[in-house]
Coordinates of C-alpha atoms and ligand atoms in Angstrom, one line a residue:
X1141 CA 81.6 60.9 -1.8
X1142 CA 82.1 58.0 1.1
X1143 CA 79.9 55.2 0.7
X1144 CA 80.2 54.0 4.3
X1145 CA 81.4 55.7 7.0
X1146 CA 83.1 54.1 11.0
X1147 CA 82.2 55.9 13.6
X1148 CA 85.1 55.7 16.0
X1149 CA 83.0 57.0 19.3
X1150 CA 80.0 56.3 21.1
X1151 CA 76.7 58.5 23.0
X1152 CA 75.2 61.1 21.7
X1153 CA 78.1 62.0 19.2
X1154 CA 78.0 58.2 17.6
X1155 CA 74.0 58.8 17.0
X1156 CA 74.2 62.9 15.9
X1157 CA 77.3 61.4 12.9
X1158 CA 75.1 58.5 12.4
X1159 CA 72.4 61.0 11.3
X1160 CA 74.1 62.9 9.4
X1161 CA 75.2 59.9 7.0
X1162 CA 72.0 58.5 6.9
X1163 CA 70.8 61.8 5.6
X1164 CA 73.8 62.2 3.0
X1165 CA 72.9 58.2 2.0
X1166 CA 75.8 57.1 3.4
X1167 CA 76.3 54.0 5.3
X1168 CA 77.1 53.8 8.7
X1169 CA 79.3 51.2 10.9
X1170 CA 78.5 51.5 14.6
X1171 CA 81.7 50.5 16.9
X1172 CA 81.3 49.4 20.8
X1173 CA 82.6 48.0 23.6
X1174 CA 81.5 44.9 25.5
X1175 CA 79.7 47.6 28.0
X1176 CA 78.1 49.0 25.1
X1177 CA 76.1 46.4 23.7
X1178 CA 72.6 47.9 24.3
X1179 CA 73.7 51.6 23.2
X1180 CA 71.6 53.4 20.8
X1181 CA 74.3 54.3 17.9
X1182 CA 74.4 50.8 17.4
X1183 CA 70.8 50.0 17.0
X1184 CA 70.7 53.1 14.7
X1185 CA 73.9 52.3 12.5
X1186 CA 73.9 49.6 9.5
X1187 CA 76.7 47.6 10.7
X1188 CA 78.6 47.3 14.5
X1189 CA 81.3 45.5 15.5
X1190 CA 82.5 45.2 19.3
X1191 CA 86.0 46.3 19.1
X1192 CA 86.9 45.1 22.7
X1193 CA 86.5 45.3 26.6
X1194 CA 84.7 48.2 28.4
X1195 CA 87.5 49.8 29.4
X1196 CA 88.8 52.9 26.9
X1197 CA 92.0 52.0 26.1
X1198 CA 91.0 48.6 25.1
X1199 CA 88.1 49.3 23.0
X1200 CA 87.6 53.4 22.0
X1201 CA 91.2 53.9 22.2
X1202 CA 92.2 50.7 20.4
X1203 CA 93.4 52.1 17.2
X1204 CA 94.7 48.7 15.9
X1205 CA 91.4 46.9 16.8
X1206 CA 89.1 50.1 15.1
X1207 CA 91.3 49.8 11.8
X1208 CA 90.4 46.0 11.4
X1209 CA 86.8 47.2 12.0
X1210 CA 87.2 49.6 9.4
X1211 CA 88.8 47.0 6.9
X1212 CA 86.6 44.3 7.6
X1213 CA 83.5 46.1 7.0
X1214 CA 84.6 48.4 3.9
X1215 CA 84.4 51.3 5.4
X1216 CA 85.8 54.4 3.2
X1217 CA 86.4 56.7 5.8
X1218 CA 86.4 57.3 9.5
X1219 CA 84.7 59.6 11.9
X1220 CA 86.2 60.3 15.5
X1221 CA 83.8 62.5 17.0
X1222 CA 85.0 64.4 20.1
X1223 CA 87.5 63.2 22.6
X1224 CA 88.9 59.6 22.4
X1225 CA 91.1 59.6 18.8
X1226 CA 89.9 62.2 17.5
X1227 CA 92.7 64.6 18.1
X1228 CA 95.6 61.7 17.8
X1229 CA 97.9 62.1 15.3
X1230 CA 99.3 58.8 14.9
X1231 CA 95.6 57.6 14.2
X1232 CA 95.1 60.0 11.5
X1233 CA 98.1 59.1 9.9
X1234 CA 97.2 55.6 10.7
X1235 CA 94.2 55.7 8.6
X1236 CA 96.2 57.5 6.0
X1237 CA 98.3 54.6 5.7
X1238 CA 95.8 52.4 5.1
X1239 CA 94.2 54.6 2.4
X1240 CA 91.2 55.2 4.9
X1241 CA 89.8 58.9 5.0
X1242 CA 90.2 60.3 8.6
X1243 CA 87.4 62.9 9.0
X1244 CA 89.2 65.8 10.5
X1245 CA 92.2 68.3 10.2
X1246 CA 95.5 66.6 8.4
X1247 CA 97.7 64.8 11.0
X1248 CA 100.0 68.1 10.7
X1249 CA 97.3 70.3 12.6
X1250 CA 96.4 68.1 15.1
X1251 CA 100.3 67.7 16.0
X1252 CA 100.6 71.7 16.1
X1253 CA 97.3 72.1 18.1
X1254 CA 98.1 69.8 20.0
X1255 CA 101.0 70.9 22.0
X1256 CA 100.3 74.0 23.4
X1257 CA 103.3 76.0 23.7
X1258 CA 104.2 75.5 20.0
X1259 CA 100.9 76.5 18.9
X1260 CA 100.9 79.8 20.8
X1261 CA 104.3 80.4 19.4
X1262 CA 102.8 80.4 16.1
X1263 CA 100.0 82.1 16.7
X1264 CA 102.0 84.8 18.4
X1265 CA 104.5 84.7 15.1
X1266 CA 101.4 85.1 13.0
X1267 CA 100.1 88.1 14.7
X1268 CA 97.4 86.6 16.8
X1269 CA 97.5 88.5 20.2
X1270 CA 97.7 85.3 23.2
X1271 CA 98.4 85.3 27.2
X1272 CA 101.6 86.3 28.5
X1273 CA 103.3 83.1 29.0
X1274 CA 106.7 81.3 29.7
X1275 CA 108.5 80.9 26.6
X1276 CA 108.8 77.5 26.6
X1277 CA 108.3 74.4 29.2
X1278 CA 109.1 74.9 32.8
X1279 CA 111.2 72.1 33.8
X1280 CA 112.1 73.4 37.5
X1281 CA 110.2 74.7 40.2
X1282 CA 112.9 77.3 40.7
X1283 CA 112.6 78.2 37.3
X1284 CA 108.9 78.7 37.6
X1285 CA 109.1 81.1 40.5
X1286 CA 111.7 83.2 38.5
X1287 CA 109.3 83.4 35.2
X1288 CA 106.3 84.2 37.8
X1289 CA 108.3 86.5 39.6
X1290 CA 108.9 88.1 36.2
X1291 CA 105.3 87.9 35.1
X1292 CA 103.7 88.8 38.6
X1293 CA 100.8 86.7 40.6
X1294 CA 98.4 85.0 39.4
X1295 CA 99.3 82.8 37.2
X1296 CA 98.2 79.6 35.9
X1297 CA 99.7 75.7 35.4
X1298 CA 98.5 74.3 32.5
X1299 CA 100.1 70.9 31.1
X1300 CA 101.7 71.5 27.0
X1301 CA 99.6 67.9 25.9
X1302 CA 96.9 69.0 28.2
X1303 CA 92.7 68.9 27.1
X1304 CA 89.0 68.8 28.9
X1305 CA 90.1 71.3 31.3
X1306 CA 92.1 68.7 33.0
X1307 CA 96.2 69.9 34.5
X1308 CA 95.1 73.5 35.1
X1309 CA 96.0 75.0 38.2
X1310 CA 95.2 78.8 39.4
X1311 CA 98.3 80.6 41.8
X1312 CA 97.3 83.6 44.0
X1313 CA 101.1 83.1 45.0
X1314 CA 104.4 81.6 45.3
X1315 CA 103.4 79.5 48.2
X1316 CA 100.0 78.0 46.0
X1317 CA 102.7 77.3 43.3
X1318 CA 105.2 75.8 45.5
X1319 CA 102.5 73.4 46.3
X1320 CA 100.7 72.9 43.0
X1321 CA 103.5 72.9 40.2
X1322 CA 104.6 68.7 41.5
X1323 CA 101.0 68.1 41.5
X1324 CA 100.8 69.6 38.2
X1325 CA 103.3 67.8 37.0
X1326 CA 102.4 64.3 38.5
X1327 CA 98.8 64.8 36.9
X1328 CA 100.1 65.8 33.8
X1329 CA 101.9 62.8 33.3
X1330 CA 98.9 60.4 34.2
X1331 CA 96.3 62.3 32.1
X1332 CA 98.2 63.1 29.3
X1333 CA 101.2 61.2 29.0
X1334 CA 103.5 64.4 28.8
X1335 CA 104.5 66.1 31.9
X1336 CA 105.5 69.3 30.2
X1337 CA 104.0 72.1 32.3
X1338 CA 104.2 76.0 31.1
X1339 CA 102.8 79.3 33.1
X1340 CA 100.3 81.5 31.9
X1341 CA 99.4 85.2 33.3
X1342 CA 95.9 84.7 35.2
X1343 CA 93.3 86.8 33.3
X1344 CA 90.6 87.9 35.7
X1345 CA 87.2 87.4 35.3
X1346 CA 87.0 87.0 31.7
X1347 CA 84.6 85.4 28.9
X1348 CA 85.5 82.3 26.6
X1349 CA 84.5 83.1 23.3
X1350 CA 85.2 81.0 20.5
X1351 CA 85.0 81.0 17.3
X1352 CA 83.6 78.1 14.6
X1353 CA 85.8 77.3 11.6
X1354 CA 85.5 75.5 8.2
X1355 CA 88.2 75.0 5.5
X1356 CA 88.9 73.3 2.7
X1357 CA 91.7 71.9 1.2
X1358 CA 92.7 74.6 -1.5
X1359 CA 93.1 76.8 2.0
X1360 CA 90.2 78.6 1.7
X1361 CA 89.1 79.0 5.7
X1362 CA 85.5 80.5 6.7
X1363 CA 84.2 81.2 10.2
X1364 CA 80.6 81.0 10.9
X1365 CA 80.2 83.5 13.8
X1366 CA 81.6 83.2 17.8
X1367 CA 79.9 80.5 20.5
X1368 CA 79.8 81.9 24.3
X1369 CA 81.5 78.9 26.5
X1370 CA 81.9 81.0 30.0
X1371 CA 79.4 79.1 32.0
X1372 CA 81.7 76.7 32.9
X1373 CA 83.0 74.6 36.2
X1374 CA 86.3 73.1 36.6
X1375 CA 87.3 74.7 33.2
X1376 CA 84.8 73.1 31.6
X1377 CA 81.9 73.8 29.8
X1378 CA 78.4 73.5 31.0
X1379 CA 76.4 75.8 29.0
X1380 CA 77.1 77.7 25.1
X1381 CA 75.3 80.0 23.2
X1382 CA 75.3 81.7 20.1
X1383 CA 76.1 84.3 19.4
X1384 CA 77.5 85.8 22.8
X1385 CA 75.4 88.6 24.6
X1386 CA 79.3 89.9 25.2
X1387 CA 80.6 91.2 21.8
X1388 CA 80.3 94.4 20.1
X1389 CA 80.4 94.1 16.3
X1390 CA 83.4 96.0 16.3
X1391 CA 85.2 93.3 18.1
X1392 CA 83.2 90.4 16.8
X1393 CA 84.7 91.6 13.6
X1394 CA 88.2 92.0 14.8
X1395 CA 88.1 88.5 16.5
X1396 CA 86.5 86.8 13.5
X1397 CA 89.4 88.2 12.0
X1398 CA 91.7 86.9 14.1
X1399 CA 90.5 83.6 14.2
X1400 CA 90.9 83.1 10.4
X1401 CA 94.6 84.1 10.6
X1402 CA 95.1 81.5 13.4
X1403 CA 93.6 78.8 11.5
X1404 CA 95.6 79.9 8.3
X1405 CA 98.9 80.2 10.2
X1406 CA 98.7 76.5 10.5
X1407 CA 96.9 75.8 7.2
X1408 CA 94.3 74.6 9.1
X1409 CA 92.0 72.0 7.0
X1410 CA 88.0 70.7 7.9
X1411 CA 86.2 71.9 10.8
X1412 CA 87.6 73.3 14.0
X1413 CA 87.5 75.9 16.8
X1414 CA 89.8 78.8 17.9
X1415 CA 89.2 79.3 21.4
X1416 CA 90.0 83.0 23.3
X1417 CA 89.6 84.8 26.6
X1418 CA 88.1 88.0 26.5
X1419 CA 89.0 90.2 29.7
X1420 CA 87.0 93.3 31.4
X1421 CA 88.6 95.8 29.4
X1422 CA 87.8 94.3 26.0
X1423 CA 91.3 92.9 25.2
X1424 CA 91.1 89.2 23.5
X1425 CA 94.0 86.3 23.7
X1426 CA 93.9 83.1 21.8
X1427 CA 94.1 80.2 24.2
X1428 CA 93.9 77.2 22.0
X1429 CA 92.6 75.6 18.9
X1430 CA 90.7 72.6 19.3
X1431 CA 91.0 70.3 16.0
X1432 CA 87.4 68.4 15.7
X1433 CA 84.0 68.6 15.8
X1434 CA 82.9 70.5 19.3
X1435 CA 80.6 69.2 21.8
X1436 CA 78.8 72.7 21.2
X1437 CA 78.3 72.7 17.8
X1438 CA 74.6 72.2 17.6
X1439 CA 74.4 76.1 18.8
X1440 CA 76.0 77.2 15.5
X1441 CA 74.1 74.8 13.5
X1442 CA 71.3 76.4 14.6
X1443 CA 72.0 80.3 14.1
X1444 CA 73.6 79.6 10.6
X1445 CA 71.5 76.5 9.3
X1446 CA 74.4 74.5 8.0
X1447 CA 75.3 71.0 9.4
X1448 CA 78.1 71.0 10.7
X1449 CA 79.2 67.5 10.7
X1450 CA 78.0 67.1 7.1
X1451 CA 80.6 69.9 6.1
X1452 CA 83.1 68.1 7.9
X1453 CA 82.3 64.8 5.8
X1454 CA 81.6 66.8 2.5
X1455 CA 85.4 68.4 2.9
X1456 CA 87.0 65.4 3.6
X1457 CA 85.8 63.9 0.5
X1458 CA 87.5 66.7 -0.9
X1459 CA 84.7 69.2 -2.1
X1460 CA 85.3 72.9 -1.3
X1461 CA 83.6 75.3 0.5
X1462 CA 81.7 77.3 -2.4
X1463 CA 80.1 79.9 0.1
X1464 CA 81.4 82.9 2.5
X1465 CA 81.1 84.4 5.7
X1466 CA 78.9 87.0 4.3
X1467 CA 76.7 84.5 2.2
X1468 CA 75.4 83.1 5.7
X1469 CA 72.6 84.1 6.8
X1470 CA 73.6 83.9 11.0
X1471 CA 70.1 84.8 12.7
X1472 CA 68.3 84.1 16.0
X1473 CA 69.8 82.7 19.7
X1474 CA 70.6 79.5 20.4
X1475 CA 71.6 78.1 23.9
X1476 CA 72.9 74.7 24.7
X1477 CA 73.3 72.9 28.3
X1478 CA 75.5 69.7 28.5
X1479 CA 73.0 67.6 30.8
X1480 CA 75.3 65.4 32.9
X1481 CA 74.1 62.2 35.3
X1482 CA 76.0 63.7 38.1
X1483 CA 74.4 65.1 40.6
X1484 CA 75.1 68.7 41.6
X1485 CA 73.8 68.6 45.1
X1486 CA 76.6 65.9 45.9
X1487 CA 79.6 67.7 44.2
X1488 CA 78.3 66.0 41.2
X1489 CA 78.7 62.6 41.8
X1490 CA 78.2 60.7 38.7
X1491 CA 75.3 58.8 39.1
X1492 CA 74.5 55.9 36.8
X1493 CA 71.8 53.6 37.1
X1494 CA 68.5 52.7 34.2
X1495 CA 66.4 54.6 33.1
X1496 CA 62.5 54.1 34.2
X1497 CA 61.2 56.9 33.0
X1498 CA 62.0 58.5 29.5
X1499 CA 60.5 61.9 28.9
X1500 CA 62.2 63.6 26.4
X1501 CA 61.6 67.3 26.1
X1502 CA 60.2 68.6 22.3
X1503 CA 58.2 71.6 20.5
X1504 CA 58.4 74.5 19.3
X1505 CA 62.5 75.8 19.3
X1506 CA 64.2 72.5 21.0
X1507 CA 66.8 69.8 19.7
X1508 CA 67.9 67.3 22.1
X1509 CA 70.8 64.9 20.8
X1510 CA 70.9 62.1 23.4
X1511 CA 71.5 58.4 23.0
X1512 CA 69.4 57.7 26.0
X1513 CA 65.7 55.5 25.5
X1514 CA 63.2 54.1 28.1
X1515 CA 65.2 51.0 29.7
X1516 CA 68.8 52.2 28.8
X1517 CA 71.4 51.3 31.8
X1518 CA 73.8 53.8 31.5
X1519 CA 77.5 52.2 32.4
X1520 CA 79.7 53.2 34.5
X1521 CA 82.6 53.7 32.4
X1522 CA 82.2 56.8 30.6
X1523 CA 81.8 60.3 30.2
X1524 CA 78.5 61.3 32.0
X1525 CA 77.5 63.1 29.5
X1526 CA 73.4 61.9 28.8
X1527 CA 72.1 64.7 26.9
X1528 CA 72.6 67.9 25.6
X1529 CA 69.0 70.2 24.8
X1530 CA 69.2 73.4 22.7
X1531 CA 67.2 75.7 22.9
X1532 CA 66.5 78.2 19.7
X1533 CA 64.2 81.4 19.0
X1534 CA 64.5 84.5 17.5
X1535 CA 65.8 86.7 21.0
X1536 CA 68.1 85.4 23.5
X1537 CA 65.3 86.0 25.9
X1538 CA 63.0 83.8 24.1
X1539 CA 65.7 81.2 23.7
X1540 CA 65.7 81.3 27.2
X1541 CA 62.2 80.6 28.1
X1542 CA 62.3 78.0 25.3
X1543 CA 64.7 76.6 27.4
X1544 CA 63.5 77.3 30.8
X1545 CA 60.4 75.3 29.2
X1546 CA 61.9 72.2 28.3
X1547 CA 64.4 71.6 31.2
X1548 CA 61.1 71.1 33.0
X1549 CA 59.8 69.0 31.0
X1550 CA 62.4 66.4 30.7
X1551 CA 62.1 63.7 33.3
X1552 CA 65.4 60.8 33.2
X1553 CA 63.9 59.2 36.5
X1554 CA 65.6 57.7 38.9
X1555 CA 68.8 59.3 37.7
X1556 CA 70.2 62.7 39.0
X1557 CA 71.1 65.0 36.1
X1558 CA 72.3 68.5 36.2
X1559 CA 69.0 69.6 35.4
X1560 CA 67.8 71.3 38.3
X1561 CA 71.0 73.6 38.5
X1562 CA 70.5 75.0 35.0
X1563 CA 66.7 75.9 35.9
X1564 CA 68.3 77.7 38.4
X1565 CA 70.7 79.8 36.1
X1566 CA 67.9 80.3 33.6
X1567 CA 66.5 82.5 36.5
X1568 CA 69.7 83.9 37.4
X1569 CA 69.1 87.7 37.0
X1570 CA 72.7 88.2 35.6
X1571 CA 72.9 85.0 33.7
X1572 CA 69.1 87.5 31.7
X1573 CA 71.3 90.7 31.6
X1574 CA 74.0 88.3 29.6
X1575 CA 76.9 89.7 32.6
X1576 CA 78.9 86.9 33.6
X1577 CA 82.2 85.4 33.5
X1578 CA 83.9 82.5 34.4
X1579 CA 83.4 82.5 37.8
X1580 CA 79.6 82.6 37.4
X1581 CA 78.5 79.3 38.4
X1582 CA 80.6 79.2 41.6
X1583 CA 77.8 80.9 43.7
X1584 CA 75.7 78.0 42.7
X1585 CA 77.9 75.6 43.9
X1586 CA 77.8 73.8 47.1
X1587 CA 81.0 74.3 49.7
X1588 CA 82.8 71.1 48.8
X1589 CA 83.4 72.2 45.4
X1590 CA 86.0 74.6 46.0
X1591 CA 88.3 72.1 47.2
X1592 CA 89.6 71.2 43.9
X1593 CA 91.8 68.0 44.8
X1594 CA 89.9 65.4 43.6
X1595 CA 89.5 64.3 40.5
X1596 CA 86.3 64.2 37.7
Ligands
ADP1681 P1 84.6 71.1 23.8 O1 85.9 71.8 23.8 O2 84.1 70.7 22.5 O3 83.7 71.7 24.7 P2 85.6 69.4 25.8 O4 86.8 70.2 26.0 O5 84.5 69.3 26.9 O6 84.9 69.7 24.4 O7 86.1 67.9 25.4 C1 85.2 67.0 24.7 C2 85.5 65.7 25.2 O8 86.8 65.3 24.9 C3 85.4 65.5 26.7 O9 84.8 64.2 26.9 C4 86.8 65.6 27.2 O10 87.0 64.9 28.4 C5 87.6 65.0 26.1 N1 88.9 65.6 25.9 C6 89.2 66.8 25.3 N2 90.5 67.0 25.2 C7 91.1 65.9 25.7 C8 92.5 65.4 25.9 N3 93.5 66.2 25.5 N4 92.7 64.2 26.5 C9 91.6 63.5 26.8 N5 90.3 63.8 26.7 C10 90.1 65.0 26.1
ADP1682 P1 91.5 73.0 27.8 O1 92.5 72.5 26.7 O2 91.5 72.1 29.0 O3 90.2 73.3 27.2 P2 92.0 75.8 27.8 O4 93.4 76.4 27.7 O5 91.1 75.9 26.6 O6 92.1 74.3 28.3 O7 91.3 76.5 29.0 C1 90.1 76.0 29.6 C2 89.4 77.1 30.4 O8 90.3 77.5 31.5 C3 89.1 78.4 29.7 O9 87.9 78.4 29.1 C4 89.1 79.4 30.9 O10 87.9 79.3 31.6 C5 90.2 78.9 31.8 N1 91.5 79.5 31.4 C6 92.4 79.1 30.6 N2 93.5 79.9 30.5 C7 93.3 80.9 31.4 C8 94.0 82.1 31.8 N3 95.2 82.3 31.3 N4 93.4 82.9 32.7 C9 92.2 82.6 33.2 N5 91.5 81.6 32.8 C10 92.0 80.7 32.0
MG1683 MG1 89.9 74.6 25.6

């Protein structure tokens, strides 16, 4: 096993890995940025070391500057966390080259899963249904009208290299694609670095299910039961639960199934997620798999009892997974909402600031992972995630209340938070019955938020 562990992220995911070393008596080396200095992961990790100026690419990004850190302080192995490095190859082979342990699928998987169209092809090879889609990249914009002509209206733009529901663009028809495929493109290129767009069939209305995935390295690959990820806005996630109020076990069982042989068609290795749309008439596609630990995670922690970023660091060191599916014990609901400082009355305008006034939520069936405290200035150049409260109990109606519960109590004043909007969905009438798809959240929305020009 690791005797000290860098944690190559900050917020709440710095302090939730932090945790789980200090429970598996490991020790801990916080990294930060000079914007950083009063966060909690590194009050709460045994070592820190600033690894460069605020901005991301200088400091979280800095993979030169995080490997010193690594070496200087000792540290056997490295934790990514979510976004940032953790799904970059060339740091994962980085780390291999310097006989430091990168927590997290082999630099092979995170090259396959991370270009889309390559990924699908396997999957497709492998027997895994996924979306009608072009074949390959579509250089031209006269060879993307053909394909959609081919495939038929609507389709969907979505960049190869493409991530946090960022370079995906919805056609009605060819005059919405004549407009949106440069835009695509240009978009692409900034986010991502890779312009390569391809075109997807549009599936109406449907669910994002997902399934969680563990695996060792002699190849033996688990799941631990699906995670319901439709609330969303912008394609992206806002609230999860588990399991999903939208599967029958027939097709649990058929997805689970399906989610193992995607994961073994690209000898998957630690933890991971298969992600797939679900449409009205029951059919399910794989969409992606995303190759680290998942902002949503907590909810299938809770409903199966295993810690999830504990497995990830137990398989690294390479110990096997010496239980089944059918050895888990999945019981109860659990619901998750990502808590944002962004205000949803303004088109959620981010909306930094201090915190005065620190009330965290707690009792009976909640877990908040936050790295806010009493006096924290939250800066400006981040994610805006703050918080993210789960809610568990034995019925996905008492989850709810649970939840319904603690959103009220928890008080962040002055900042605005995304608070009030999920009180609102809690007493959403089809958001009770479980009957909702992507488009649910729209109707909560104000105007402004349909134009979908600007940026997040
Ligand atoms: P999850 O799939 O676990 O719900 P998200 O898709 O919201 O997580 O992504 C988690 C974090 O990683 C977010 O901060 C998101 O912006 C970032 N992220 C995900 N994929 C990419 C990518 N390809 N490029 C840049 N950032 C990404
Ligand atoms: P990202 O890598 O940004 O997470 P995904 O391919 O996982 O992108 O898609 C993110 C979200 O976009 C999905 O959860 C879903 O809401 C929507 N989406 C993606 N592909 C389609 C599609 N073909 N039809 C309808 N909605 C889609
Ligand atoms: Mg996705």
């Amino acid at each position: 096993m690791f005797k000290k562990i860098l944690i190559a992220n900050r917020g709440e995911i710095a302090v939730r890995i932090i945790r789980a070393c200090r429970e598996s008596g490991i020790k801990s080396v916080a990294v930060y940025s000079e914007a950083d200095e009063t966060s909690l992961h590194l009050k709460m990790a045994d070592e820190k070391v600033c690894i460069g100026p605020p901005v991301s690419a200088k400091s979280y990004l800095n993979m030169e500057s995080i490997i010193k850190a690594a070496k200087e302080t000792c540290a056997d192995a490295i934790h990514p966390g979510y976004g940032y490095l953790a799904e970059v190859e060339e740091f994962a082979k980085m780390c291999d080259e310097q006989g430091i342990v990168f927590i997290g699928p082999t630099p092979h998987n995170l090259s396959l899963a991370g270009d889309k169209i390559a990924g699908k092809k396997i999957m497709e090879e492998a027997g895994v249904p996924v979306i009608p889609s072009s074949p390959g990249g579509v250089g031209s914009i006269d060879e993307a009208k053909s394909f959609c002509n081919e495939i038929g209206y609507p389709v969907m733009i979505k960049a190869s290299g493409g991530g946090g529901g960022r370079g995906i663009r919805v056609c009605q028809n060819e005059e919405d694609l004549l407009e949106e495929f440069p835009v695509a493109k240009m978009e692409a290129r900034a986010a991502f670095g890779n312009d390569e767009l391809y075109i997807e069939k549009f599936i109406t209305q449907p669910r994002h299910i997902e399934f969680q995935i563990l695996a060792d390295k002699s190849g033996k690959v688990i799941h631990l039961g699906e995670r319901e990820c439709t609330i969303q806005r912008r394609y992206q996630k806002l609230i999860e639960e588990a399991p999903s109020p939208g599967l029958t076990p027939a097709l649990r069982k058929a997805m689970g199934d399906a989610a193992i042989k995607a994961a073994e068609a690209i000898q998957y290795f630690n933890a991971g997620t298969v992600e797939f749309l679900l449409d009205k008439d029951g059919k399910f596609y794989f969409i992606e798999i995303n190759s680290r630990i998942q902002v949503e995670h907590p909810v299938t922690e809770l409903t199966t009892g295993i810690d999830l970023v504990k497995e990830q660091i137990r398989l690294s060191s390479g110990e096997t997974l010496d239980y089944s599916f059918d050895d888990l014990n999945i019981k109860g609901w659990a619901i998750e909402c990502r808590i944002n400082a962004e205000d949803p009355e303004k088109n959620f305008l981010p909306s930094p600031g201090t915190v005065e006034e620190y009330h965290p939520p707690g009792g009976f069936g909640v877990r908040l992972d936050t790295h806010l405290y009493q006096g924290y200035e939250l800066p400006i150049y981040y994610d805006s995630l703050i918080a993210k409260l789960i809610s568990y109990d034995t019925t996905r109606n008492g989850a709810i209340s649970v939840m319904k519960r603690a959103l009220e109590e928890f008080r962040v004043y002055p900042l605005k938070t995304t608070i009030p909007l999920y009180l609102q969905v809690m007493d959403d009438p089809h958001f009770i019955e479980g009957k909702f798809d992507t488009s649910f959240i729209e109707k909560f929305l104000p105007e402004e938020d349909e134009d979908d020009d600007d940026d997040d």
